[in-house]
CSV table of C-alpha atoms and ligand atoms in Angstrom, one decimal:
chain,number,residue,atom,x,y,z
A,1,MET,CA,-51.6,-60.5,187.3
A,2,SER,CA,-54.3,-59.6,189.7
A,3,ASN,CA,-53.9,-61.5,192.9
A,4,HIS,CA,-55.2,-59.9,196.1
A,5,PHE,CA,-58.7,-58.5,196.5
A,6,ASP,CA,-59.9,-56.5,199.5
A,7,VAL,CA,-63.6,-55.7,199.8
A,8,ILE,CA,-64.8,-53.1,202.4
A,9,THR,CA,-68.6,-53.2,203.1
A,10,ILE,CA,-71.2,-53.0,205.8
A,11,PHE,CA,-72.7,-56.2,204.5
A,12,PRO,CA,-69.9,-58.9,204.5
A,13,ASP,CA,-72.6,-61.6,204.0
A,14,TYR,CA,-73.2,-60.4,200.4
A,15,PHE,CA,-69.9,-62.0,199.5
A,16,VAL,CA,-70.7,-65.7,200.4
A,17,PRO,CA,-71.1,-66.5,196.7
A,18,LEU,CA,-67.3,-66.0,196.2
A,19,GLU,CA,-66.9,-69.4,197.7
A,20,LEU,CA,-68.8,-71.1,194.9
A,21,SER,CA,-68.0,-72.4,191.4
A,22,LEU,CA,-64.9,-71.2,189.5
A,23,ILE,CA,-64.1,-68.3,191.9
A,24,GLY,CA,-64.3,-70.6,194.9
A,25,LYS,CA,-62.0,-73.1,193.1
A,26,ALA,CA,-59.5,-70.3,192.1
A,27,LYS,CA,-59.3,-69.3,195.8
A,28,SER,CA,-58.7,-72.9,197.0
A,29,ALA,CA,-56.1,-73.3,194.3
A,30,GLY,CA,-54.3,-70.2,195.5
A,31,LEU,CA,-54.7,-68.3,192.2
A,32,ILE,CA,-56.4,-65.4,194.0
A,33,SER,CA,-56.9,-64.3,197.6
A,34,ILE,CA,-59.9,-62.3,198.8
A,35,GLU,CA,-60.5,-60.6,202.1
A,36,ILE,CA,-63.9,-59.1,203.1
A,37,HIS,CA,-63.7,-56.3,205.7
A,38,ASP,CA,-66.6,-55.0,207.8
A,39,LEU,CA,-66.5,-51.2,207.7
A,40,ARG,CA,-68.2,-51.1,211.1
A,41,ALA,CA,-65.0,-52.6,212.7
A,42,GLN,CA,-63.5,-49.1,212.1
A,43,THR,CA,-66.1,-47.3,214.2
A,44,ASN,CA,-65.8,-46.5,217.9
A,45,ASP,CA,-69.3,-45.6,219.0
A,46,VAL,CA,-71.7,-48.3,220.4
A,47,HIS,CA,-74.0,-48.0,217.3
A,48,GLY,CA,-71.2,-48.5,214.8
A,49,SER,CA,-72.4,-45.4,212.9
A,50,VAL,CA,-71.0,-45.1,209.4
A,51,ASP,CA,-73.2,-42.3,208.0
A,52,ASP,CA,-74.5,-38.8,208.7
A,53,THR,CA,-76.7,-36.1,207.2
A,54,PRO,CA,-75.5,-34.3,204.0
A,55,TYR,CA,-74.0,-30.8,204.2
A,56,GLY,CA,-76.2,-28.5,202.1
A,57,GLY,CA,-79.3,-30.6,203.0
A,58,GLY,CA,-81.2,-33.1,200.9
A,59,ALA,CA,-82.7,-36.5,201.3
A,60,GLY,CA,-80.7,-39.6,202.5
A,61,MET,CA,-77.5,-40.1,204.4
A,62,VAL,CA,-73.8,-39.9,203.3
A,63,MET,CA,-71.1,-42.3,204.5
A,64,SER,CA,-68.6,-40.6,206.8
A,65,PRO,CA,-65.0,-40.4,205.6
A,66,GLU,CA,-63.1,-41.5,208.7
A,67,PRO,CA,-64.2,-45.2,208.9
A,68,TRP,CA,-63.3,-45.5,205.2
A,69,GLY,CA,-59.9,-43.8,205.6
A,70,LYS,CA,-59.1,-46.2,208.4
A,71,ALA,CA,-60.3,-49.3,206.5
A,72,ILE,CA,-58.4,-48.3,203.3
A,73,ASP,CA,-55.2,-47.4,205.2
A,74,GLU,CA,-55.3,-50.8,206.9
A,75,VAL,CA,-55.6,-52.9,203.7
A,76,ALA,CA,-52.9,-50.8,202.0
A,77,GLN,CA,-50.5,-51.3,204.9
A,78,ALA,CA,-51.1,-55.0,204.8
A,79,ASN,CA,-50.1,-55.0,201.1
A,80,PRO,CA,-46.9,-53.0,200.9
A,81,ASP,CA,-44.8,-52.2,197.9
A,82,VAL,CA,-47.6,-52.4,195.3
A,83,ILE,CA,-49.9,-49.9,193.6
A,84,HIS,CA,-53.3,-50.1,195.3
A,85,GLU,CA,-56.1,-49.8,192.8
A,86,LEU,CA,-59.0,-48.4,194.7
A,87,ILE,CA,-62.4,-49.0,193.1
A,88,VAL,CA,-65.2,-46.9,194.5
A,89,LEU,CA,-68.6,-48.3,193.5
A,90,THR,CA,-71.0,-45.6,192.5
A,91,PRO,CA,-73.7,-45.1,189.8
A,92,ALA,CA,-71.9,-41.9,189.0
A,93,GLY,CA,-68.7,-43.8,188.0
A,94,GLU,CA,-67.3,-44.8,184.6
A,95,LYS,CA,-69.1,-47.8,183.2
A,96,LEU,CA,-67.7,-51.3,183.5
A,97,THR,CA,-66.7,-52.7,180.1
A,98,GLN,CA,-64.7,-55.8,179.0
A,99,LYS,CA,-61.9,-53.3,178.3
A,100,LEU,CA,-61.9,-52.1,181.9
A,101,ALA,CA,-61.9,-55.7,183.2
A,102,ASN,CA,-59.0,-56.5,180.9
A,103,GLU,CA,-57.1,-53.6,182.5
A,104,LEU,CA,-57.9,-54.3,186.1
A,105,VAL,CA,-56.8,-57.9,185.8
A,106,ASN,CA,-53.2,-56.6,185.6
A,107,SER,CA,-53.5,-55.0,189.1
A,108,LYS,CA,-51.7,-56.7,192.0
A,109,HIS,CA,-54.0,-55.2,194.6
A,110,LEU,CA,-57.6,-54.2,194.1
A,111,ILE,CA,-59.6,-52.6,196.9
A,112,PHE,CA,-63.4,-52.4,196.5
A,113,ALA,CA,-65.2,-49.7,198.5
A,114,CYS,CA,-68.9,-50.6,198.6
A,115,GLY,CA,-70.9,-47.4,199.3
A,116,ARG,CA,-74.5,-47.5,200.5
A,117,TYR,CA,-77.1,-44.7,201.0
A,118,GLU,CA,-76.3,-41.6,199.0
A,119,GLY,CA,-72.7,-42.7,198.7
A,120,ILE,CA,-69.4,-41.9,200.4
A,121,ASP,CA,-68.1,-38.4,201.3
A,122,ILE,CA,-66.2,-37.5,198.1
A,123,ARG,CA,-63.1,-36.5,200.2
A,124,VAL,CA,-62.3,-40.2,200.5
A,125,THR,CA,-62.0,-40.4,196.7
A,126,ASP,CA,-60.1,-37.1,196.6
A,127,PHE,CA,-57.7,-38.0,199.3
A,128,TYR,CA,-56.6,-41.3,197.7
A,129,ARG,CA,-56.4,-39.8,194.3
A,130,SER,CA,-53.6,-37.7,195.5
A,131,ALA,CA,-52.0,-40.4,197.7
A,132,GLN,CA,-48.8,-42.1,196.7
A,133,ASN,CA,-49.1,-45.7,195.5
A,134,PHE,CA,-52.9,-45.4,194.9
A,135,LYS,CA,-54.9,-45.4,191.7
A,136,VAL,CA,-58.5,-44.5,192.2
A,137,ARG,CA,-61.5,-45.2,189.9
A,138,GLU,CA,-65.2,-44.6,190.4
A,139,VAL,CA,-67.0,-47.5,188.7
A,140,SER,CA,-70.6,-48.2,187.8
A,141,ILE,CA,-72.0,-51.4,186.3
A,142,GLY,CA,-74.8,-49.6,184.3
A,143,ASP,CA,-77.4,-47.0,184.0
A,144,TYR,CA,-79.7,-47.9,186.8
A,145,VAL,CA,-79.5,-47.4,190.6
A,146,LEU,CA,-78.8,-50.2,193.1
A,147,ASN,CA,-79.0,-50.0,196.9
A,148,GLY,CA,-75.3,-50.2,197.3
A,149,GLY,CA,-72.0,-51.3,195.7
A,150,GLU,CA,-72.0,-54.9,196.9
A,151,VAL,CA,-73.7,-56.6,193.9
A,152,ALA,CA,-71.7,-54.3,191.6
A,153,THR,CA,-68.5,-55.5,193.3
A,154,LEU,CA,-69.4,-59.2,192.7
A,155,VAL,CA,-70.1,-58.4,189.1
A,156,ILE,CA,-66.7,-56.7,188.6
A,157,MET,CA,-64.8,-59.3,190.5
A,158,GLU,CA,-66.3,-62.1,188.4
A,159,ALA,CA,-65.4,-60.2,185.2
A,160,ILE,CA,-61.8,-59.8,186.3
A,161,ILE,CA,-61.2,-63.2,188.0
A,162,ARG,CA,-62.3,-65.3,185.0
A,163,LEU,CA,-59.5,-63.6,183.0
A,164,ILE,CA,-56.8,-64.9,185.4
A,165,PRO,CA,-54.9,-67.8,183.7
A,166,GLY,CA,-55.9,-71.1,185.2
A,167,VAL,CA,-59.3,-69.9,186.4
A,168,ILE,CA,-61.2,-71.1,183.3
A,169,GLY,CA,-60.5,-74.7,182.2
A,170,ASN,CA,-60.2,-73.9,178.5
A,171,PRO,CA,-58.7,-70.5,178.0
A,172,ALA,CA,-59.6,-70.6,174.3
A,173,SER,CA,-63.2,-70.0,175.4
A,174,LEU,CA,-62.2,-66.5,176.3
A,175,ASP,CA,-61.4,-65.6,172.7
A,176,GLU,CA,-64.8,-65.9,171.0
A,177,GLU,CA,-67.0,-64.3,173.6
A,178,SER,CA,-69.4,-61.4,173.5
A,179,HIS,CA,-67.6,-58.0,173.8
A,180,THR,CA,-64.3,-59.6,172.8
A,181,LEU,CA,-65.1,-60.3,169.1
A,182,GLU,CA,-64.2,-57.3,166.9
A,183,GLY,CA,-65.8,-56.5,163.6
A,184,SER,CA,-65.3,-53.5,161.3
A,185,GLU,CA,-68.3,-52.0,163.2
A,186,GLY,CA,-66.7,-52.3,166.6
A,187,ILE,CA,-67.2,-54.8,169.4
A,188,LEU,CA,-69.7,-57.5,168.8
A,189,VAL,CA,-71.8,-59.8,171.0
A,190,GLU,CA,-71.3,-63.5,170.5
A,191,TYR,CA,-72.9,-65.6,167.7
A,192,PRO,CA,-75.7,-68.0,168.8
A,193,ASN,CA,-74.7,-71.5,169.8
A,194,TYR,CA,-76.2,-75.0,169.2
A,195,THR,CA,-75.6,-78.4,170.6
A,196,LYS,CA,-77.3,-81.8,170.3
A,197,PRO,CA,-80.0,-82.8,169.2
A,198,GLN,CA,-79.8,-81.7,165.6
A,199,GLU,CA,-83.6,-81.1,165.7
A,200,TRP,CA,-85.4,-79.9,168.8
A,201,ARG,CA,-89.2,-79.1,168.9
A,202,GLY,CA,-89.1,-78.7,165.1
A,203,LEU,CA,-86.1,-76.3,165.2
A,204,LYS,CA,-83.1,-77.4,163.2
A,205,VAL,CA,-79.4,-76.6,163.7
A,206,PRO,CA,-78.3,-74.5,160.6
A,207,GLU,CA,-76.8,-76.8,157.9
A,208,VAL,CA,-73.5,-74.9,157.7
A,209,LEU,CA,-72.6,-75.8,161.3
A,210,LEU,CA,-72.8,-79.5,160.3
A,211,SER,CA,-70.7,-79.0,157.2
A,212,GLY,CA,-67.3,-79.4,158.7
A,213,ASN,CA,-66.2,-76.4,156.6
A,214,HIS,CA,-64.3,-74.2,159.1
A,215,GLY,CA,-64.0,-71.3,156.8
A,216,LEU,CA,-67.7,-71.2,156.1
A,217,ILE,CA,-68.6,-71.7,159.7
A,218,ALA,CA,-66.4,-68.8,160.8
A,219,GLU,CA,-68.0,-66.6,158.1
A,220,TYR,CA,-71.5,-67.6,159.2
A,221,ARG,CA,-70.8,-67.0,162.8
A,222,ARG,CA,-69.3,-63.6,162.2
A,223,GLU,CA,-72.4,-62.7,160.2
A,224,GLN,CA,-74.7,-63.9,163.0
A,225,ALA,CA,-72.7,-61.9,165.6
A,226,LYS,CA,-73.1,-58.8,163.5
A,227,LEU,CA,-76.9,-59.3,163.1
A,228,ARG,CA,-77.3,-60.0,166.8
A,229,THR,CA,-75.4,-56.9,167.7
A,230,GLN,CA,-77.4,-54.7,165.3
A,231,ASN,CA,-80.7,-56.1,166.6
A,232,LEU,CA,-79.9,-55.7,170.3
A,233,GLY,CA,-83.0,-54.4,172.2
A,234,LYS,CA,-85.2,-54.7,169.0
B,1,6GU,CL1,-71.6,-49.4,191.5
B,1,6GU,N1,-73.7,-48.7,192.8
B,1,6GU,C1,-75.0,-48.4,192.9
B,1,6GU,N2,-75.5,-48.0,194.1
B,1,6GU,N3,-75.8,-48.4,191.9
B,1,6GU,C2,-75.3,-48.7,190.7
B,1,6GU,C3,-74.0,-49.1,190.5
B,1,6GU,C4,-73.2,-49.0,191.6
B,1,6GU,N4,-73.8,-49.3,189.3
B,1,6GU,C5,-75.0,-49.2,188.7
B,1,6GU,N5,-75.9,-48.9,189.5
């Protein structure tokens, strides 16, 4: 099971929300441990420079490799005898899916490298790809551009941590979620939910959900999940 998370960033304050809600409780309960590291601690100059102009020219700045190398080596050394799963956040990465979250939760040590500007010198990724005890993935959270990897890291961590046994009160609620339900057409989004009152602003709860017939209810929900999946974006 996933247990230790290291995050390397130039904006540690982005990670304050990890103290809240289910993730905050999981930390207090010792189900997970999280350390946030300031990349600038790895610099020697007075300005704490972490970037420079790109070779070959072009707009923007590129993050220099050496502060990253030092920061990653440090967190790896602090977690010996495990495979370090290094997640490099970039809009050019493979897309986050439920399947990827399900895989990453099995990792003992996850390191998130939050790039800013035009990204990190690619030699950091190349170096750790060929390093022993490292597995490297470049990950994106969707087809749009953010200012940096911090928000993406929060998204990925939440998707992983909620899968750890004990984090969510009722583990059965993980079974019938969007992107977990499978139909013959592939992965479905979740069926719509209703609670009390039975009628709200003239809108009624579908009769079948009041019937107590579990077979019919399951059939109805599956049909609704299919419809909802087909109609996405329409
Ligand atoms: Cl991981 N980083 C940035 N900068 N933009 C993104 C992203 C990551 N995923 C989607 N857009």
